[in-house]
């Protein structure tokens, strides 16, 4: 996944990767080849990628089936009969087989996006580029597209750009975050989620102490009562805070029943990496 705030350069990066735009500086290597060099066969390079744009890129004057068969037949990849058979298979994959003879203006936003994805798959590309694929969709359509992306990722490399952090959690394994065209984070989803050290935990006691008693524990900054016998404890960086609370509970007879570390939200991590939090 390529993530970043709006205007961070995500769409531009994907368009440069697909040679729809020429980068103003730097180099882009794909499969070990610098694709920004002169002499690159642009059409051949683009055929290795399936691009799904941020805004629906289906042709309104063509049926759903024709949208999918057009490129393979025009480029001589398949005969008309082969392309039509492939369109049926792809539309079955994206759950739109019954819409094969419909025109896009009769489809919902989520259905149009699924047609775009099927069309991207029609050239059997090595990698699928998805630029904000759930932008503008309703919650149910978003879930449908996320499920489809996961299915596609079983057989294809998928590069997804988004500024929606829940999208990252739901669909991605590896992340590159860019801000103003520069990479500010590269790693796995787990590494991203844990980038900011947890600074609070939730506890529940059978025989709850007072807030004043909890406040005497070393490195505790403040305590918030969140329910009967339940507290959120914020602390300074302390790898042994859990052990310290457990030991104190045993010594004082607080009967600790639950203790869980509270992760920072992805929004906090995102803001920190973007330089918006100091």
Short mmCIF file of C-alpha atoms in Angstrom, two decimals:
data_model
loop_
_atom_site.label_atom_id
_atom_site.label_comp_id
_atom_site.label_asym_id
_atom_site.label_seq_id
_atom_site.Cartn_x
_atom_site.Cartn_y
_atom_site.Cartn_z
CA UNK A 1 0.00 0.00 0.00
CA UNK A 2 1.02 3.60 -0.67
CA UNK A 3 -0.57 5.85 1.92
CA UNK A 4 -0.40 9.52 2.67
CA UNK A 5 -2.52 12.64 3.14
CA UNK A 6 -4.43 14.20 0.27
CA UNK A 7 -1.95 15.99 -1.96
CA UNK A 8 0.94 13.87 -0.70
CA UNK A 9 1.77 12.52 -4.17
CA UNK A 10 0.07 9.09 -4.16
CA UNK A 11 -1.88 9.44 -7.41
CA UNK A 12 1.05 11.11 -9.12
CA UNK A 13 3.30 8.22 -8.12
CA UNK A 14 0.92 5.64 -9.59
CA UNK A 15 0.53 7.63 -12.79
CA UNK A 16 4.30 7.90 -13.11
CA UNK A 17 4.66 4.18 -12.44
CA UNK A 18 2.24 3.52 -15.30
CA UNK A 19 4.00 6.16 -17.46
CA UNK A 20 0.86 8.24 -17.70
CA UNK A 21 2.97 11.11 -16.36
CA UNK A 22 6.68 11.80 -16.68
CA UNK A 23 8.49 12.32 -13.35
CA UNK A 24 10.23 15.68 -13.04
CA UNK A 25 13.17 14.11 -11.22
CA UNK A 26 14.51 10.80 -9.95
CA UNK A 27 14.19 7.32 -11.40
CA UNK A 28 11.54 4.60 -11.32
CA UNK A 29 12.66 0.99 -11.44
CA UNK A 30 10.21 -1.74 -12.35
CA UNK A 31 11.50 -5.30 -12.37
CA UNK A 32 15.05 -3.92 -12.28
CA UNK A 33 14.59 -1.65 -15.30
CA UNK A 34 14.58 2.15 -15.16
CA UNK A 35 11.31 2.90 -16.94
CA UNK A 36 12.10 6.63 -17.13
CA UNK A 37 14.88 6.01 -19.67
CA UNK A 38 14.33 6.93 -23.28
CA UNK A 39 13.55 4.02 -25.57
CA UNK A 40 11.20 2.23 -23.17
CA UNK A 41 8.23 0.68 -24.99
CA UNK A 42 5.49 2.55 -23.13
CA UNK A 43 2.58 0.47 -24.43
CA UNK A 44 4.32 -2.79 -23.59
CA UNK A 45 5.11 -1.49 -20.09
CA UNK A 46 1.51 -0.40 -19.49
CA UNK A 47 0.24 -3.83 -20.49
CA UNK A 48 2.13 -5.26 -17.52
CA UNK A 49 -0.08 -3.19 -15.23
CA UNK A 50 -3.80 -2.88 -14.65
CA UNK A 51 -4.77 0.63 -13.56
CA UNK A 52 -7.95 1.47 -11.66
CA UNK A 53 -8.27 5.21 -11.32
CA UNK A 54 -9.67 7.18 -8.39
CA UNK A 55 -12.73 8.15 -10.42
CA UNK A 56 -14.70 5.55 -12.33
CA UNK A 57 -13.01 5.01 -15.69
CA UNK A 58 -15.61 2.96 -17.53
CA UNK A 59 -16.75 3.93 -21.02
CA UNK A 60 -20.41 5.00 -20.77
CA UNK A 61 -21.22 4.28 -24.44
CA UNK A 62 -20.16 0.62 -24.13
CA UNK A 63 -21.86 -2.21 -22.29
CA UNK A 64 -20.17 -3.74 -19.27
CA UNK A 65 -18.99 -6.66 -21.38
CA UNK A 66 -17.65 -4.41 -24.12
CA UNK A 67 -15.72 -2.37 -21.54
CA UNK A 68 -13.82 -5.52 -20.66
CA UNK A 69 -13.29 -7.00 -24.12
CA UNK A 70 -12.18 -3.77 -25.83
CA UNK A 71 -8.47 -3.65 -24.85
CA UNK A 72 -7.59 -7.36 -25.36
CA UNK A 73 -9.18 -7.38 -28.83
CA UNK A 74 -7.79 -4.02 -29.97
CA UNK A 75 -4.28 -5.03 -28.93
CA UNK A 76 -4.58 -8.44 -30.52
CA UNK A 77 -4.20 -10.30 -27.24
CA UNK A 78 -7.38 -12.29 -27.77
CA UNK A 79 -9.91 -13.01 -30.48
CA UNK A 80 -13.38 -11.56 -30.04
CA UNK A 81 -14.72 -14.95 -28.96
CA UNK A 82 -11.88 -15.46 -26.46
CA UNK A 83 -12.33 -11.96 -25.05
CA UNK A 84 -16.08 -12.46 -24.61
CA UNK A 85 -15.52 -15.72 -22.76
CA UNK A 86 -12.93 -14.03 -20.56
CA UNK A 87 -15.35 -11.16 -19.84
CA UNK A 88 -17.91 -13.64 -18.57
CA UNK A 89 -15.33 -15.22 -16.26
CA UNK A 90 -14.12 -11.87 -14.92
CA UNK A 91 -17.62 -10.55 -14.37
CA UNK A 92 -18.45 -13.73 -12.51
CA UNK A 93 -15.36 -13.10 -10.34
CA UNK A 94 -16.47 -9.56 -9.49
CA UNK A 95 -20.10 -10.58 -9.03
CA UNK A 96 -21.52 -8.78 -12.05
CA UNK A 97 -22.17 -11.54 -14.57
CA UNK A 98 -25.85 -10.56 -14.78
CA UNK A 99 -24.87 -7.02 -15.81
CA UNK A 100 -22.79 -8.02 -18.85
CA UNK A 101 -25.19 -6.33 -21.31
CA UNK A 102 -25.99 -3.31 -19.12
CA UNK A 103 -24.61 0.18 -19.69
CA UNK A 104 -22.61 1.82 -16.87
CA UNK A 105 -25.22 4.53 -16.23
CA UNK A 106 -27.48 1.80 -14.86
CA UNK A 107 -24.89 0.67 -12.30
CA UNK A 108 -24.19 1.83 -8.77
CA UNK A 109 -20.86 3.39 -7.85
CA UNK A 110 -19.60 0.16 -6.33
CA UNK A 111 -20.62 -1.80 -9.42
CA UNK A 112 -18.83 0.65 -11.72
CA UNK A 113 -15.68 0.24 -9.65
CA UNK A 114 -15.94 -3.53 -9.93
CA UNK A 115 -16.22 -3.19 -13.71
CA UNK A 116 -13.08 -1.03 -13.63
CA UNK A 117 -11.27 -3.73 -11.68
CA UNK A 118 -12.45 -6.45 -14.06
CA UNK A 119 -11.25 -4.38 -16.99
CA UNK A 120 -7.86 -3.94 -15.33
CA UNK A 121 -7.64 -7.72 -14.96
CA UNK A 122 -8.57 -8.33 -18.59
CA UNK A 123 -4.98 -7.90 -19.81
CA UNK A 124 -3.71 -10.41 -17.23
CA UNK A 125 -1.31 -7.83 -15.75
CA UNK A 126 1.56 -8.57 -13.38
CA UNK A 127 0.41 -5.89 -10.96
CA UNK A 128 -2.88 -4.10 -10.27
CA UNK A 129 -2.68 -0.39 -9.40
CA UNK A 130 -5.65 0.84 -7.36
CA UNK A 131 -5.90 4.59 -6.80
CA UNK A 132 -8.29 5.33 -3.91
CA UNK A 133 -10.58 2.44 -5.01
CA UNK A 134 -13.33 3.05 -2.42
CA UNK A 135 -13.47 6.82 -2.77
CA UNK A 136 -17.09 8.02 -2.82
CA UNK A 137 -18.64 4.63 -2.12
CA UNK A 138 -21.18 3.87 0.60
CA UNK A 139 -20.24 1.56 3.52
CA UNK A 140 -21.68 -1.59 1.93
CA UNK A 141 -19.94 -0.90 -1.39
CA UNK A 142 -16.67 -0.28 0.46
CA UNK A 143 -16.91 -3.71 2.11
CA UNK A 144 -17.59 -5.31 -1.29
CA UNK A 145 -14.56 -3.67 -2.91
CA UNK A 146 -12.30 -4.57 0.03
CA UNK A 147 -13.37 -8.19 -0.21
CA UNK A 148 -12.72 -8.15 -3.96
CA UNK A 149 -9.25 -6.65 -3.47
CA UNK A 150 -8.34 -9.43 -1.04
CA UNK A 151 -9.53 -12.03 -3.55
CA UNK A 152 -7.52 -10.46 -6.38
CA UNK A 153 -4.41 -10.30 -4.17
CA UNK A 154 -4.34 -14.09 -3.97
CA UNK A 155 -3.23 -14.26 -7.62
CA UNK A 156 -1.87 -10.79 -8.39
CA UNK A 157 0.42 -8.22 -6.87
CA UNK A 158 -1.75 -5.29 -5.79
CA UNK A 159 -0.56 -1.75 -5.12
CA UNK A 160 -3.20 0.32 -3.36
CA UNK A 161 -3.05 4.05 -2.71
CA UNK A 162 -5.27 5.59 -0.06
CA UNK A 163 -5.48 8.23 2.65
CA UNK A 164 -8.11 6.22 4.57
CA UNK A 165 -6.39 4.43 7.42
CA UNK A 166 -9.17 1.89 7.98
CA UNK A 167 -8.60 0.84 4.36
CA UNK A 168 -4.99 0.07 5.20
CA UNK A 169 -5.94 -2.04 8.20
CA UNK A 170 -8.55 -3.98 6.24
CA UNK A 171 -6.59 -4.80 3.09
CA UNK A 172 -2.84 -4.27 3.33
CA UNK A 173 0.24 -6.21 4.45
CA UNK A 174 3.09 -3.84 3.56
CA UNK A 175 3.03 -0.05 3.63
CA UNK A 176 4.94 2.85 2.17
CA UNK A 177 3.83 6.24 3.43
CA UNK A 178 4.68 9.33 1.42
CA UNK A 179 4.47 13.00 2.36
CA UNK A 180 5.15 15.61 -0.33
CA UNK A 181 6.67 12.93 -2.53
CA UNK A 182 9.07 11.58 0.11
CA UNK A 183 8.86 8.20 1.83
CA UNK A 184 8.45 8.74 5.58
CA UNK A 185 7.68 5.13 6.53
CA UNK A 186 8.32 1.71 5.00
CA UNK A 187 7.37 -1.52 6.74
CA UNK A 188 4.64 -4.01 7.57
CA UNK A 189 1.16 -3.22 8.84
CA UNK A 190 2.16 -4.47 12.28
CA UNK A 191 5.23 -2.23 12.33
CA UNK A 192 3.12 0.73 11.26
CA UNK A 193 0.50 0.01 13.91
CA UNK A 194 3.19 -0.15 16.59
CA UNK A 195 5.22 2.81 15.35
CA UNK A 196 4.16 5.02 18.24
CA UNK A 197 4.91 3.38 21.58
CA UNK A 198 1.72 2.69 23.56
CA UNK A 199 1.25 5.21 26.33
CA UNK A 200 -1.84 3.96 28.15
CA UNK A 201 -3.45 0.78 29.39
CA UNK A 202 -6.86 -0.30 30.64
CA UNK A 203 -7.30 -2.11 33.94
CA UNK A 204 -10.18 -3.62 35.88
CA UNK A 205 -10.08 -4.60 39.55
CA UNK A 206 -12.28 -6.72 41.77
CA UNK A 207 -11.43 -4.52 44.76
CA UNK A 208 -10.67 -1.22 43.09
CA UNK A 209 -8.17 1.21 44.59
CA UNK A 210 -8.72 4.95 44.59
CA UNK A 211 -7.35 7.15 41.81
CA UNK A 212 -5.00 8.61 44.41
CA UNK A 213 -3.58 5.18 45.18
CA UNK A 214 -3.02 4.39 41.49
CA UNK A 215 -1.34 7.76 41.02
CA UNK A 216 1.43 6.74 43.43
CA UNK A 217 2.68 4.04 41.03
CA UNK A 218 5.96 5.06 39.45
CA UNK A 219 5.74 6.70 35.98
CA UNK A 220 1.93 7.00 36.04
CA UNK A 221 0.93 10.38 34.59
CA UNK A 222 -2.83 10.40 35.07
CA UNK A 223 -5.80 8.10 35.61
CA UNK A 224 -9.28 8.19 34.10
CA UNK A 225 -12.15 6.19 35.57
CA UNK A 226 -13.90 4.49 32.62
CA UNK A 227 -16.48 2.36 34.46
CA UNK A 228 -17.15 0.48 37.70
CA UNK A 229 -13.72 -0.64 38.99
CA UNK A 230 -12.21 0.23 35.57
CA UNK A 231 -9.50 2.76 34.76
CA UNK A 232 -7.39 4.04 31.87
CA UNK A 233 -3.86 4.68 33.08
CA UNK A 234 -1.55 6.92 31.04
CA UNK A 235 2.14 6.61 31.68
CA UNK A 236 5.57 7.72 30.59
CA UNK A 237 7.55 5.30 28.44
CA UNK A 238 7.98 2.31 30.74
CA UNK A 239 8.46 -1.27 29.54
CA UNK A 240 7.68 -2.63 33.02
CA UNK A 241 4.54 -0.64 33.83
CA UNK A 242 2.29 -3.72 33.58
CA UNK A 243 4.48 -5.73 35.96
CA UNK A 244 4.58 -2.79 38.36
CA UNK A 245 0.77 -2.52 38.44
CA UNK A 246 0.36 -6.29 38.87
CA UNK A 247 2.84 -6.38 41.75
CA UNK A 248 1.14 -3.44 43.47
CA UNK A 249 -2.29 -5.05 43.03
CA UNK A 250 -1.08 -8.27 44.66
CA UNK A 251 0.54 -6.38 47.54
CA UNK A 252 -2.50 -4.18 48.17
CA UNK A 253 -5.21 -6.78 47.52
CA UNK A 254 -6.80 -4.92 44.61
CA UNK A 255 -7.65 -8.19 42.83
CA UNK A 256 -6.58 -7.23 39.32
CA UNK A 257 -8.95 -8.91 36.81
CA UNK A 258 -7.86 -7.43 33.49
CA UNK A 259 -5.00 -5.39 32.08
CA UNK A 260 -4.62 -4.53 28.39
CA UNK A 261 -2.20 -2.23 26.61
CA UNK A 262 -3.94 0.41 24.52
CA UNK A 263 -2.50 0.88 21.04
CA UNK A 264 -2.30 4.30 19.49
CA UNK A 265 -4.86 4.83 16.76
CA UNK A 266 -3.63 4.78 13.19
CA UNK A 267 -4.75 8.41 12.92
CA UNK A 268 -2.26 9.38 15.63
CA UNK A 269 0.52 7.43 13.89
CA UNK A 270 -0.42 8.95 10.55
CA UNK A 271 -0.33 12.47 11.98
CA UNK A 272 2.97 11.84 13.72
CA UNK A 273 4.62 10.52 10.58
CA UNK A 274 3.25 13.43 8.60
CA UNK A 275 4.98 15.80 10.99
CA UNK A 276 1.73 17.18 12.32
CA UNK A 277 2.42 16.06 15.88
CA UNK A 278 5.53 17.10 17.73
#
